[in-house]
mmCIF file of C-alpha atoms and ligand atoms in Angstrom:
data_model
loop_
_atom_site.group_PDB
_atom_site.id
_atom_site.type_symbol
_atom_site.label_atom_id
_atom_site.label_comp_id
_atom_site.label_asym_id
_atom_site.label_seq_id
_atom_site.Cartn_x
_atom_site.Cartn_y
_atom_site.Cartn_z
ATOM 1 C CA UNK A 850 -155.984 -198.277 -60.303
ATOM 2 C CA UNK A 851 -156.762 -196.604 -63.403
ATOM 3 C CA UNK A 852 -158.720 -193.411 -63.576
ATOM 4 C CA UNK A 853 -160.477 -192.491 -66.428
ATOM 5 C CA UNK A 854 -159.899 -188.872 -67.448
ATOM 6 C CA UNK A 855 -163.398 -188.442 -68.225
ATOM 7 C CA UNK A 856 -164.563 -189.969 -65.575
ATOM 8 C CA UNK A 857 -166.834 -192.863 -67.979
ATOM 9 C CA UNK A 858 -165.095 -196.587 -67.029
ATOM 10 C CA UNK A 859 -166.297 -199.494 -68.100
ATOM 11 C CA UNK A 860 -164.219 -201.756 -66.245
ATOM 12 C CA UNK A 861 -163.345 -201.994 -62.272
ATOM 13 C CA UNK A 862 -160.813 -204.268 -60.592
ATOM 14 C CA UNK A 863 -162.065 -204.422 -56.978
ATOM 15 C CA UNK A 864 -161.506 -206.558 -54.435
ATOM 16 C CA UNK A 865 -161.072 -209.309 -56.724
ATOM 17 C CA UNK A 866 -163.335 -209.071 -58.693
ATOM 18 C CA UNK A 867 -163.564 -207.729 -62.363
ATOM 19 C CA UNK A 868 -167.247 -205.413 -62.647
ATOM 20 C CA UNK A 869 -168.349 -204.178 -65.704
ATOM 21 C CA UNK A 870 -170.409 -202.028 -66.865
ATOM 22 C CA UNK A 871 -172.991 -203.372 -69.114
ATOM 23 C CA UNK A 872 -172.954 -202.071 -72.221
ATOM 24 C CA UNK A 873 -176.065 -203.631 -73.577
ATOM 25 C CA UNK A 874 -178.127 -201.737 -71.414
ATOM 26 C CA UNK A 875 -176.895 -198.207 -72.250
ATOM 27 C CA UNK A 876 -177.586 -195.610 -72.192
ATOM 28 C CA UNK A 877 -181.264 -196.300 -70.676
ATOM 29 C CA UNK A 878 -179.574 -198.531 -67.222
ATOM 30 C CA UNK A 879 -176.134 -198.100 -65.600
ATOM 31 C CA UNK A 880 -175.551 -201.653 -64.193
ATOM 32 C CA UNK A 881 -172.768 -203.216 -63.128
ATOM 33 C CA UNK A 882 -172.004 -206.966 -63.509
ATOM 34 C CA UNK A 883 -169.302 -208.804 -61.672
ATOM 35 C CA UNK A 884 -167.342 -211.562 -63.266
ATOM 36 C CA UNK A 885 -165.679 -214.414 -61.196
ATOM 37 C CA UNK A 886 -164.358 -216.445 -62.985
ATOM 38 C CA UNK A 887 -163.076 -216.791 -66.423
ATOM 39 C CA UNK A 888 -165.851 -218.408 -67.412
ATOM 40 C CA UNK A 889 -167.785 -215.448 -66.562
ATOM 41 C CA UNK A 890 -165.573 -213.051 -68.094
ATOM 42 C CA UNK A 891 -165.537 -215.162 -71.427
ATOM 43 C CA UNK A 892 -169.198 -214.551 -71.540
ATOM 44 C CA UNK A 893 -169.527 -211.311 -71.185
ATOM 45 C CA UNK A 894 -166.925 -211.114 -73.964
ATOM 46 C CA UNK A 895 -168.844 -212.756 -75.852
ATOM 47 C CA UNK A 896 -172.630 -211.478 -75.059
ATOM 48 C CA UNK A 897 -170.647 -207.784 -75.463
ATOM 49 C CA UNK A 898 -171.183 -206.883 -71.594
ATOM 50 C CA UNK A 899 -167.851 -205.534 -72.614
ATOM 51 C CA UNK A 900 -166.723 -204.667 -75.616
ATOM 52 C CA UNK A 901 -164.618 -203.152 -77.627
ATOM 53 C CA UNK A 902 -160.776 -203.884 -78.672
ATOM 54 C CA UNK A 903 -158.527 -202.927 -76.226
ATOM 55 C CA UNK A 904 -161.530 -203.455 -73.228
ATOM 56 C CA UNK A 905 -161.837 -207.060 -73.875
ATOM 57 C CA UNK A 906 -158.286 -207.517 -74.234
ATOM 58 C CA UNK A 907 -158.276 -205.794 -70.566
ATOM 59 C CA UNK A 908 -160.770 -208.051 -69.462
ATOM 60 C CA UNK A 909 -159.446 -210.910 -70.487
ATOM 61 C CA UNK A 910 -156.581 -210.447 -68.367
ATOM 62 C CA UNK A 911 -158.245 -210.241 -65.441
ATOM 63 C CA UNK A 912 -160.306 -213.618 -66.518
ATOM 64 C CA UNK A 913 -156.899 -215.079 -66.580
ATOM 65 C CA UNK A 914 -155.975 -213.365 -62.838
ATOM 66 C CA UNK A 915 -159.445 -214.665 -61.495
ATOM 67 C CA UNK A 916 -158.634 -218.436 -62.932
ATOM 68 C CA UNK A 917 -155.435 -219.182 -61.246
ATOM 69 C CA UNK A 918 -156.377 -217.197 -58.004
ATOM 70 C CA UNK A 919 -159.253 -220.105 -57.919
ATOM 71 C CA UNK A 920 -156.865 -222.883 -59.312
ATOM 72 C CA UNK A 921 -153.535 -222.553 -61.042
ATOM 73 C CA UNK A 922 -154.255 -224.802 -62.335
ATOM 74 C CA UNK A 923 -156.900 -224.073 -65.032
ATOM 75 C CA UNK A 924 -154.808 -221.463 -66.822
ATOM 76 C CA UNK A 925 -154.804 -223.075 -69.998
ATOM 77 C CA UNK A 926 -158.241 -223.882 -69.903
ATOM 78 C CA UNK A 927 -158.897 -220.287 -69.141
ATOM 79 C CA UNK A 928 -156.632 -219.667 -71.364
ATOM 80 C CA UNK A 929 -158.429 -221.400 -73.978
ATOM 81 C CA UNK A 930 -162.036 -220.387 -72.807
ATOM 82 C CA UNK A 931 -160.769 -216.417 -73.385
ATOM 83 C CA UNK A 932 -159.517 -217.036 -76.233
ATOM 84 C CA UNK A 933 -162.205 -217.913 -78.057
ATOM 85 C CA UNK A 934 -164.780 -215.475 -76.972
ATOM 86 C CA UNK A 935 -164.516 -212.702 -79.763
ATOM 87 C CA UNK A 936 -162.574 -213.518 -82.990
ATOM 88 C CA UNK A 937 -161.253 -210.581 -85.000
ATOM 89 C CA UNK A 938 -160.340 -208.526 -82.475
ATOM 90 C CA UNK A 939 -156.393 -209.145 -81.900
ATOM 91 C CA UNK A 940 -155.521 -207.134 -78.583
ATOM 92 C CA UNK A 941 -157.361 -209.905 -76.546
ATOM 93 C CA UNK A 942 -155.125 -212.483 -77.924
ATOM 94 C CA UNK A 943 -152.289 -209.967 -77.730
ATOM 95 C CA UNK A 944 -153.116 -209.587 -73.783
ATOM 96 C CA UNK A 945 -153.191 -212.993 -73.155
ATOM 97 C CA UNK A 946 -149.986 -213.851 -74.780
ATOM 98 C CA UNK A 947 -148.266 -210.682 -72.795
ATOM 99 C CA UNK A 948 -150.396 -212.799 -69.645
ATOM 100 C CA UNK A 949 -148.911 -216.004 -70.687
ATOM 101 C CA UNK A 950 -145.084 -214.729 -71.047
ATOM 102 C CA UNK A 951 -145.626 -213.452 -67.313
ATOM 103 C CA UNK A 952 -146.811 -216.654 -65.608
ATOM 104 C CA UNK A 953 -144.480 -218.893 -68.348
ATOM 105 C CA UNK A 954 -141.568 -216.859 -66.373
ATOM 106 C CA UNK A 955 -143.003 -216.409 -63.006
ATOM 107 C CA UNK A 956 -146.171 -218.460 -62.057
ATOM 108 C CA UNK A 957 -147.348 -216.520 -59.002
ATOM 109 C CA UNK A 958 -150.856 -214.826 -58.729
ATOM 110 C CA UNK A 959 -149.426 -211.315 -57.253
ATOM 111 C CA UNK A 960 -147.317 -210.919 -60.478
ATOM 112 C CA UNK A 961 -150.192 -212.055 -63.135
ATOM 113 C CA UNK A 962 -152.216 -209.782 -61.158
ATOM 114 C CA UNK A 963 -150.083 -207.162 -61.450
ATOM 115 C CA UNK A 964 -149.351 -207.506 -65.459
ATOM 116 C CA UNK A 965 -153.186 -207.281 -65.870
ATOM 117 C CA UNK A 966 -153.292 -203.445 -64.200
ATOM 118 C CA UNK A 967 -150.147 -202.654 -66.005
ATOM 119 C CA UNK A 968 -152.424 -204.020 -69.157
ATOM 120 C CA UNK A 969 -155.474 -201.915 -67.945
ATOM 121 C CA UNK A 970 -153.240 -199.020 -67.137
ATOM 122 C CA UNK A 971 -151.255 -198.620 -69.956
ATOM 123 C CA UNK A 972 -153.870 -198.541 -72.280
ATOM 124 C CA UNK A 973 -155.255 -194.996 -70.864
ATOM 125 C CA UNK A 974 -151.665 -193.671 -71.353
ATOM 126 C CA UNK A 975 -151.215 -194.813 -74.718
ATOM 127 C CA UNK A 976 -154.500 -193.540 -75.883
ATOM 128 C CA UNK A 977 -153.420 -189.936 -74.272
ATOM 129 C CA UNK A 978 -150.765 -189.951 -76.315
ATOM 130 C CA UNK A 979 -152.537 -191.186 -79.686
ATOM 131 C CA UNK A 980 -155.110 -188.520 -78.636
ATOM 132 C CA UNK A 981 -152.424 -185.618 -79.177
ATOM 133 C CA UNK A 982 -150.816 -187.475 -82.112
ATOM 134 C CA UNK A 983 -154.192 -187.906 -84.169
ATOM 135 C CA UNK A 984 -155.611 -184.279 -82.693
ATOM 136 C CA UNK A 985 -152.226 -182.329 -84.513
ATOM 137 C CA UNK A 986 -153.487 -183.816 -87.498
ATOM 138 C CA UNK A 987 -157.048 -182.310 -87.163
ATOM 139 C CA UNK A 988 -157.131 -178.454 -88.227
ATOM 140 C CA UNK A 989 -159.179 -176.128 -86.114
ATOM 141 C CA UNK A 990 -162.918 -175.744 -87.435
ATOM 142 C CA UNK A 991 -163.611 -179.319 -88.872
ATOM 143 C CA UNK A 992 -165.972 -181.900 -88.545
ATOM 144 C CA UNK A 993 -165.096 -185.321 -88.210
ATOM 145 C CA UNK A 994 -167.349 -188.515 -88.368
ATOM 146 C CA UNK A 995 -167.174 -191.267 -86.369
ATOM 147 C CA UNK A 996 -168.126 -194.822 -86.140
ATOM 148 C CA UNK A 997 -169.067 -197.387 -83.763
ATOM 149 C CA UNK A 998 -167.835 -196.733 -80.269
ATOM 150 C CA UNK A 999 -163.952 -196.591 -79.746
ATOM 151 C CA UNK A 1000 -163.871 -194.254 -76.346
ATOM 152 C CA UNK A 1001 -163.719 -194.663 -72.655
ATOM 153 C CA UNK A 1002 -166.141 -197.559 -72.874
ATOM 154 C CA UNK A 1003 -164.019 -199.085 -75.810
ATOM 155 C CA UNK A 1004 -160.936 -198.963 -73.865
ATOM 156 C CA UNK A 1005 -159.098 -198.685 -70.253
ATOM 157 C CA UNK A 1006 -160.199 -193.976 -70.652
ATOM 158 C CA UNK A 1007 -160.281 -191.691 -73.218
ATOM 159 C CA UNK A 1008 -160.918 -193.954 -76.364
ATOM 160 C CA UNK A 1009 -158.807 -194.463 -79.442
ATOM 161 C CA UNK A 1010 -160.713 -192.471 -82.365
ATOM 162 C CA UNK A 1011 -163.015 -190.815 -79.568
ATOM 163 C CA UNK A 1012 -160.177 -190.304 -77.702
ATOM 164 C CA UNK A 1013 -158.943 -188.474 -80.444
ATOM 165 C CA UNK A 1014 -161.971 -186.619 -81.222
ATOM 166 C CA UNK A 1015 -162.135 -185.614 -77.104
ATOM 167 C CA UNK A 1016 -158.731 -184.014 -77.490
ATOM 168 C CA UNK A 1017 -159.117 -181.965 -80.502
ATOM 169 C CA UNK A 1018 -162.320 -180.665 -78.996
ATOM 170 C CA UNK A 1019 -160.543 -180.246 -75.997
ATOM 171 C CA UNK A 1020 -157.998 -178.124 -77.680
ATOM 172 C CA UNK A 1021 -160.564 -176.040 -80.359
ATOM 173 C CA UNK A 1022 -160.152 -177.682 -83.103
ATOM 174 C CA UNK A 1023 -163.979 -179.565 -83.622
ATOM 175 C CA UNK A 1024 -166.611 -177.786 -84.596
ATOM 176 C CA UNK A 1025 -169.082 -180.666 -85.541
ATOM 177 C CA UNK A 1026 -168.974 -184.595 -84.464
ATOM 178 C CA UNK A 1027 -170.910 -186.792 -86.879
ATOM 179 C CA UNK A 1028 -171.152 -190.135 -85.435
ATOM 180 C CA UNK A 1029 -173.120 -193.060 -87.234
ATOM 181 C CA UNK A 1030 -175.605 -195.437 -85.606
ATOM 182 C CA UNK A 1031 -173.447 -198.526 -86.022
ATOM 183 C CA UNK A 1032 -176.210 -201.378 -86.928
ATOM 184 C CA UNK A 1033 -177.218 -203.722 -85.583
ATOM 185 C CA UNK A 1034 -175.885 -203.254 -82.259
ATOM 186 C CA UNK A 1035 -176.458 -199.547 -82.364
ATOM 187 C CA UNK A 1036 -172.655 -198.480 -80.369
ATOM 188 C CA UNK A 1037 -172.864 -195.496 -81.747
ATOM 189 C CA UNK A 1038 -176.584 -194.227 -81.082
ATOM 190 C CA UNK A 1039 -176.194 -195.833 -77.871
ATOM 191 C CA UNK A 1040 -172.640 -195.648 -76.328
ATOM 192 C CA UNK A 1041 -170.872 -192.873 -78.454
ATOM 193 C CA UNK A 1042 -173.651 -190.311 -78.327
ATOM 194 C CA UNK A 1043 -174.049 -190.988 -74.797
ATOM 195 C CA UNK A 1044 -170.054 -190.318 -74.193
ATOM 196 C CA UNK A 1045 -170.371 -187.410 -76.266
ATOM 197 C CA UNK A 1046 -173.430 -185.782 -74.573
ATOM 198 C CA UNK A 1047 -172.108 -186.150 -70.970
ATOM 199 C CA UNK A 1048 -169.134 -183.632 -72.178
ATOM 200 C CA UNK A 1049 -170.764 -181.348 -74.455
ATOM 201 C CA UNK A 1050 -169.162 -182.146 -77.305
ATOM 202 C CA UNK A 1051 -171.071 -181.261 -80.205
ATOM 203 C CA UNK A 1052 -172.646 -184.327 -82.438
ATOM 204 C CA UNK A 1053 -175.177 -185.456 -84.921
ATOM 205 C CA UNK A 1054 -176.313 -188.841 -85.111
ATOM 206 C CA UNK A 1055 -176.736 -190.016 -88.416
ATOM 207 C CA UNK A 1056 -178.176 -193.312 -89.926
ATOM 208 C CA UNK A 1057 -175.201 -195.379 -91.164
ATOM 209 C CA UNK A 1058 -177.059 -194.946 -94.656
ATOM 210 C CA UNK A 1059 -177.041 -191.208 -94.686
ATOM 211 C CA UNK A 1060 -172.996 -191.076 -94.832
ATOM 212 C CA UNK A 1061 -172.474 -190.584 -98.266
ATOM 213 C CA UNK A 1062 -175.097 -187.770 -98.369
ATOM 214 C CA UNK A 1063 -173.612 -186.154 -95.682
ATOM 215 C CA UNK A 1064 -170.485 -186.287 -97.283
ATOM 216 C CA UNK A 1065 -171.437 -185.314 -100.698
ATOM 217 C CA UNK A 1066 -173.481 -181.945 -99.416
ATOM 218 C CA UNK A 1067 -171.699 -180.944 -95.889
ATOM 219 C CA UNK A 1068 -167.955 -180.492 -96.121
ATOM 220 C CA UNK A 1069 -166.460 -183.872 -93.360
ATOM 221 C CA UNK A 1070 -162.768 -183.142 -93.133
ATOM 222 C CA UNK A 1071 -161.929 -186.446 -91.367
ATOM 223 C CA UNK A 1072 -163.426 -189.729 -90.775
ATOM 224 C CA UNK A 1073 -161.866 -190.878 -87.555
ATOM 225 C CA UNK A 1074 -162.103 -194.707 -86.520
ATOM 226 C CA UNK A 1075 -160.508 -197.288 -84.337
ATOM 227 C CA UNK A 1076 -159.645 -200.831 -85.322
ATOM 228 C CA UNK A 1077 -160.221 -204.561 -83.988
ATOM 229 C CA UNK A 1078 -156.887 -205.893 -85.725
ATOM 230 C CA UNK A 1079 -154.399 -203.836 -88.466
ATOM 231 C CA UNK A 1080 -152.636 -206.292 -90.704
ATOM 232 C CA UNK A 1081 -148.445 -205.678 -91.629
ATOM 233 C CA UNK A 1082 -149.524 -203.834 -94.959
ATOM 234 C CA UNK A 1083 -151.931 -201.634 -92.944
ATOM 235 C CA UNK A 1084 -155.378 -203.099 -94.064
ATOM 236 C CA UNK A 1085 -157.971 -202.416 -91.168
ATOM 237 C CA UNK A 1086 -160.755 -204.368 -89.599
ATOM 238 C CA UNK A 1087 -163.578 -202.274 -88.152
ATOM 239 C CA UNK A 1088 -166.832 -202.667 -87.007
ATOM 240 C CA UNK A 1089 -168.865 -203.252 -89.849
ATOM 241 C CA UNK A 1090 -169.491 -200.467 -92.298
ATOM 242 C CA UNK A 1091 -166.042 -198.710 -91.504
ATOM 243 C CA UNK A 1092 -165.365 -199.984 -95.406
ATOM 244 C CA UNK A 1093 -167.527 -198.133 -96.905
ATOM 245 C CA UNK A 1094 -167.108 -194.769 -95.103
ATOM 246 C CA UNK A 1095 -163.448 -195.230 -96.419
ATOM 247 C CA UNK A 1096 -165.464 -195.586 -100.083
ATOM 248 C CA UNK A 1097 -167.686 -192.975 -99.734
ATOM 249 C CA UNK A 1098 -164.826 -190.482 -98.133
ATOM 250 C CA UNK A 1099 -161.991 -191.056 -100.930
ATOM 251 C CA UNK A 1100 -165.089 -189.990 -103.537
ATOM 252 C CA UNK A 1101 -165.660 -186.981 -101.063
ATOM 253 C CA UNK A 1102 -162.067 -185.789 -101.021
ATOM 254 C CA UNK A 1103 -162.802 -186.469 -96.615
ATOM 255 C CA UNK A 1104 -159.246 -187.949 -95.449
ATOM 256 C CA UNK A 1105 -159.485 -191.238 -93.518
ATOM 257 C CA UNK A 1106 -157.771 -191.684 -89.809
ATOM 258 C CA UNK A 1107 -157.283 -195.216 -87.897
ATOM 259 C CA UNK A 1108 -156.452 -194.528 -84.235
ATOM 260 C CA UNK A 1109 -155.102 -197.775 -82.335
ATOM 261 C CA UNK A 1110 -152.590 -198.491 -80.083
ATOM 262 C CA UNK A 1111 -149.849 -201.496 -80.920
ATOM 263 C CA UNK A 1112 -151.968 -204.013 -79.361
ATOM 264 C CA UNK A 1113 -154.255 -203.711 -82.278
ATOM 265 C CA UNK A 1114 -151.580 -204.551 -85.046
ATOM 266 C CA UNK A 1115 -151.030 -208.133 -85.856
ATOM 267 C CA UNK A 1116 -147.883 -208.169 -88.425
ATOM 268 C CA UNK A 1117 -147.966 -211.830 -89.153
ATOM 269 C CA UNK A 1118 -150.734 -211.529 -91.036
ATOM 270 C CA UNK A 1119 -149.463 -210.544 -94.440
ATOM 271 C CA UNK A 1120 -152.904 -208.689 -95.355
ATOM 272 C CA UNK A 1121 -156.724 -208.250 -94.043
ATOM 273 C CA UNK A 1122 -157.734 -210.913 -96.477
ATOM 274 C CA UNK A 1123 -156.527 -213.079 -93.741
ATOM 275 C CA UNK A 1124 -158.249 -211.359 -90.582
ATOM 276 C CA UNK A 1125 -160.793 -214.019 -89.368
ATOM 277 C CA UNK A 1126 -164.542 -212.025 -89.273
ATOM 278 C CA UNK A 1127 -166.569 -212.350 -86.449
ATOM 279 C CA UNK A 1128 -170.167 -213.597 -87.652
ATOM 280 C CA UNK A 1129 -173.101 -212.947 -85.104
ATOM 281 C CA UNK A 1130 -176.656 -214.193 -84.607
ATOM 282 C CA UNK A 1131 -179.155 -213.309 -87.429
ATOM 283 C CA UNK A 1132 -181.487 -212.127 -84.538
ATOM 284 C CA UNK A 1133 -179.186 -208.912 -84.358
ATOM 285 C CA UNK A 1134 -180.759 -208.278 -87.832
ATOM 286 C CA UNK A 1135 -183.780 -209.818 -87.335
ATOM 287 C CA UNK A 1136 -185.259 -208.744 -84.146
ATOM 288 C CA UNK A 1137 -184.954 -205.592 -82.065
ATOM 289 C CA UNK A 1138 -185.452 -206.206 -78.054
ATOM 290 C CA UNK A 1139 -186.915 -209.189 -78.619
ATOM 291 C CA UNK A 1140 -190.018 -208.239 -81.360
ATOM 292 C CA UNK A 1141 -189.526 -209.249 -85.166
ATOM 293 C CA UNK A 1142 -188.402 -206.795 -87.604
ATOM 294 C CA UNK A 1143 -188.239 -209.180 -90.440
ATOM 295 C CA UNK A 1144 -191.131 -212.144 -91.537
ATOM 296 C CA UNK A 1145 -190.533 -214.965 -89.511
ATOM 297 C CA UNK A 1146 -188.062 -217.528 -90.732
ATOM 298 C CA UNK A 1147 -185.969 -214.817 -93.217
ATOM 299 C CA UNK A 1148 -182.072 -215.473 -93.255
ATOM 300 C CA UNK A 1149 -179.508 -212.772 -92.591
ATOM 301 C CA UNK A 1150 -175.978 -212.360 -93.283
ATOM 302 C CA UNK A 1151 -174.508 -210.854 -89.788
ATOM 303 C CA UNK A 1152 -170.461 -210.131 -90.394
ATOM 304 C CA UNK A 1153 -170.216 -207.767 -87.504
ATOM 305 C CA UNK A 1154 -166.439 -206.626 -88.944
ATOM 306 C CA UNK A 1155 -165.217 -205.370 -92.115
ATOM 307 C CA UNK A 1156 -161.386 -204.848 -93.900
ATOM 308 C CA UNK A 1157 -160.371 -201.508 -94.916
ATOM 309 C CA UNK A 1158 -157.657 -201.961 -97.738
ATOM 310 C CA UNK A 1159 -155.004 -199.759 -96.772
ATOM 311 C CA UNK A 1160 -154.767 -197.407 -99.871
ATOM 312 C CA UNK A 1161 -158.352 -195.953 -98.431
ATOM 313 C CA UNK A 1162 -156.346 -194.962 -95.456
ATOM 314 C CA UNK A 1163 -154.538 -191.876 -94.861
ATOM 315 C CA UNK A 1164 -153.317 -191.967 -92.087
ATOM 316 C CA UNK A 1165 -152.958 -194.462 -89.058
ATOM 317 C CA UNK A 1166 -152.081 -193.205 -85.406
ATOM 318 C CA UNK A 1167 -150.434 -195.109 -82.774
ATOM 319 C CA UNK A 1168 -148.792 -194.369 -79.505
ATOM 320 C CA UNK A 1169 -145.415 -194.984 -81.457
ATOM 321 C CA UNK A 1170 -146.310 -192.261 -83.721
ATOM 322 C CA UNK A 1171 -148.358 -191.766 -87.149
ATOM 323 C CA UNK A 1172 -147.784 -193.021 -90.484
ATOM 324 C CA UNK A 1173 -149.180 -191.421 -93.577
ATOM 325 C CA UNK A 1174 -149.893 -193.045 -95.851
ATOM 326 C CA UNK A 1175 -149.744 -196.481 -94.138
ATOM 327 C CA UNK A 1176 -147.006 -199.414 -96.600
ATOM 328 C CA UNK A 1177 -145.595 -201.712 -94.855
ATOM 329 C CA UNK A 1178 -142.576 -200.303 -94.763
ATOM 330 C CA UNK A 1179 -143.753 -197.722 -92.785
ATOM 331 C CA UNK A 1180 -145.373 -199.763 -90.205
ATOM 332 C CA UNK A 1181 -142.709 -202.011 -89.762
ATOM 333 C CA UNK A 1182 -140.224 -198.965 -88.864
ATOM 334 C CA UNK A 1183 -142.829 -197.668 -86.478
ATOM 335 C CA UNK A 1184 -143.677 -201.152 -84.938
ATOM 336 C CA UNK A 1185 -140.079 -203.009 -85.430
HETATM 337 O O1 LIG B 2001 -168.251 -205.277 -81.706
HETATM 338 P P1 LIG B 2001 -167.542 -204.227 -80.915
HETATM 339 O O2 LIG B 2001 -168.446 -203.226 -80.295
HETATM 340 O O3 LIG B 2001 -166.566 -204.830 -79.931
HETATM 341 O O4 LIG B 2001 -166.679 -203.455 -82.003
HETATM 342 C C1 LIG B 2001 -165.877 -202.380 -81.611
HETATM 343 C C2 LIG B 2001 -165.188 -201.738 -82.759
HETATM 344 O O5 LIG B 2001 -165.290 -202.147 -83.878
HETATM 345 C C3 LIG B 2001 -164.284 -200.604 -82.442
HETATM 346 O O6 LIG B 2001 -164.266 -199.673 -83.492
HETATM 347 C C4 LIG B 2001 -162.860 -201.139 -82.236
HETATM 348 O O7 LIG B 2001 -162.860 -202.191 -81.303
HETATM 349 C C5 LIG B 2001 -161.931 -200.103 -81.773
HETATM 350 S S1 LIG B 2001 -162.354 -199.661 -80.103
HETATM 351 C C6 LIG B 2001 -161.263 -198.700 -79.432
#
């Protein structure tokens, strides 16, 4: 079973049984949850137990395992169930498509089973290899901001843009991590800084609204993010914000990096214009643990993704390699 190389996992497959770790209590409680079903596993998609791109895609492949190992079947209702659990991001529906081609073929629990690790497993290689593709880009000395959470929790190990961030570190070439709250949900005040503090790696966190100061008065040489789905002329959705740190770092002359693997990119969607946008609960805006933060009966707008056009981008890194600047062109040679 995977191991993550920093030793933070967010997801176990034991005994049958898919445990995560629940990421809405970080970093004050380390609990585990178990999910037994699909059903179970869709919510905790959904109520962001686990989260992140590539981790619910990896959990939703184990939903699929724990359906049919109850009742074959109920994989399309499973099926169906995962499926609509989290909208924008794409590797979820990517894994259960890779899930469905397996059990299309051979409908036998060992071998669904056993496309799920390869799933879980292959993600940690792919983001060791993105982590030394993105890191060559990064010269030594720089600081680099960061957004939301895209590491070891975000993923099977390491972490996409984290991951990236962990390597250069790793190899000398950080001096200063920036990493933004990420309202509402607060991954990066809650998950990122605590990924970053249990290795020593050296951050700030900074209110989302403070990134254009920061930028404008402290030299940022990279803004390094991951992405929830990358359209076929390289437009990016990100947790919310990610738009306007692209903004705010073309003004700054800071260079912009995307860090996913090729579960994230969906090429038959022409543009991010089409990239449906997960909408959440106005209590994320409205209430924090439970107590009003707003007068009673307010509205809020909630989009909890945004699109980066692809001209903001300079370069995106995948386990197939890096393109800079991302066309189409480009990403259709690297992706086929
Ligand atoms: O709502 P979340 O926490 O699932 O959003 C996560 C992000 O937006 C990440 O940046 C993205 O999934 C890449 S994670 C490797």
């Amino acid at each position: 079973m995977t191991e993550s190389v920093n030793g933070v996992q967010a997801i176990r497959w034991q005994g049958g049984v898919l445990q995560l770790l629940d990421q809405r209590l970080l970093p004050v409680d380390e609990r585990w949850i178990d999910c037994r079903s699909a059903a179970e596993t869709a919510s905790a998609i959904h109520d962001m137990v686990v989260r992140g791109a590539p981790a619910i895609g990896i959990a939703a492949a184990f939903g699929l395992v724990l359906a049919v190992r109850s009742n074959p079947a109920t994989y399309a209702e499973a099926e169906a169930v995962l499926a609509a659990s989290r909208p924008t991001a794409v590797n979820l529906h990517w894994a259960l498509k890779r899930m469905r081609a397996v059990w299309t073929a051979t409908p036998d629990v060992a071998r669904l089973e056993a496309e799920a690790v390869a799933i879980f497993d292959e993600d940690l290689t792919q983001n060791l290899t993105m982590a030394h593709h993105g890191a060559e880009l990064i010269v030594p000395g720089s600081r680099v901001l960061t957004h939301c959470n895209t590491g070891a929790l975000a993923t099977g190990g390491h972490g996409t843009a984290l991951g990236v961030i962990r390597t250069a570190w790793q190899q000398g070439r950080i001096a200063e991590v920036y990493n933004t709250e990420t309202r509402p949900w607060l991954q990066g005040a809650r998950l990122t800084a605590w990924e970053l503090m249990r290795e020593g790696i050296p951050g700030q966190l900074i209110a989302d609204g403070a990134a254009a100061h920061l930028m404008s008065t402290v030299k940022i040489d990279w803004v390094i993010v991951g992405a929830d789905r990358i359209t076929a002329n390289g437009d990016t959705a990100n947790k919310i914000g990610t738009h306007m740190l692209a903004v705010v770092a073309r003004q700054y002359g800071t260079k912009f990096m995307v860090v996913a693997p090729s579960g994230t990119f969906d090429l038959s969607l022409a543009h991010g214009g089409l990239i449906p946008i997960e909408e959440r609960t106005a209590k994320e805006l409205t209430e924090f643990k439970g107590a009003a933060i707003a007068p009673t009966g307010m509205r809020a707008f909630n989009p909890v993704f945004d699109v980066t056009p692809a001209h903001l981008i300079d370069a995106i890194v995948c386990e197939r390699g890096v393109v800079t600047p991302p066309t189409t062109a480009a990403l259709k040679a690297l992706l086929g």
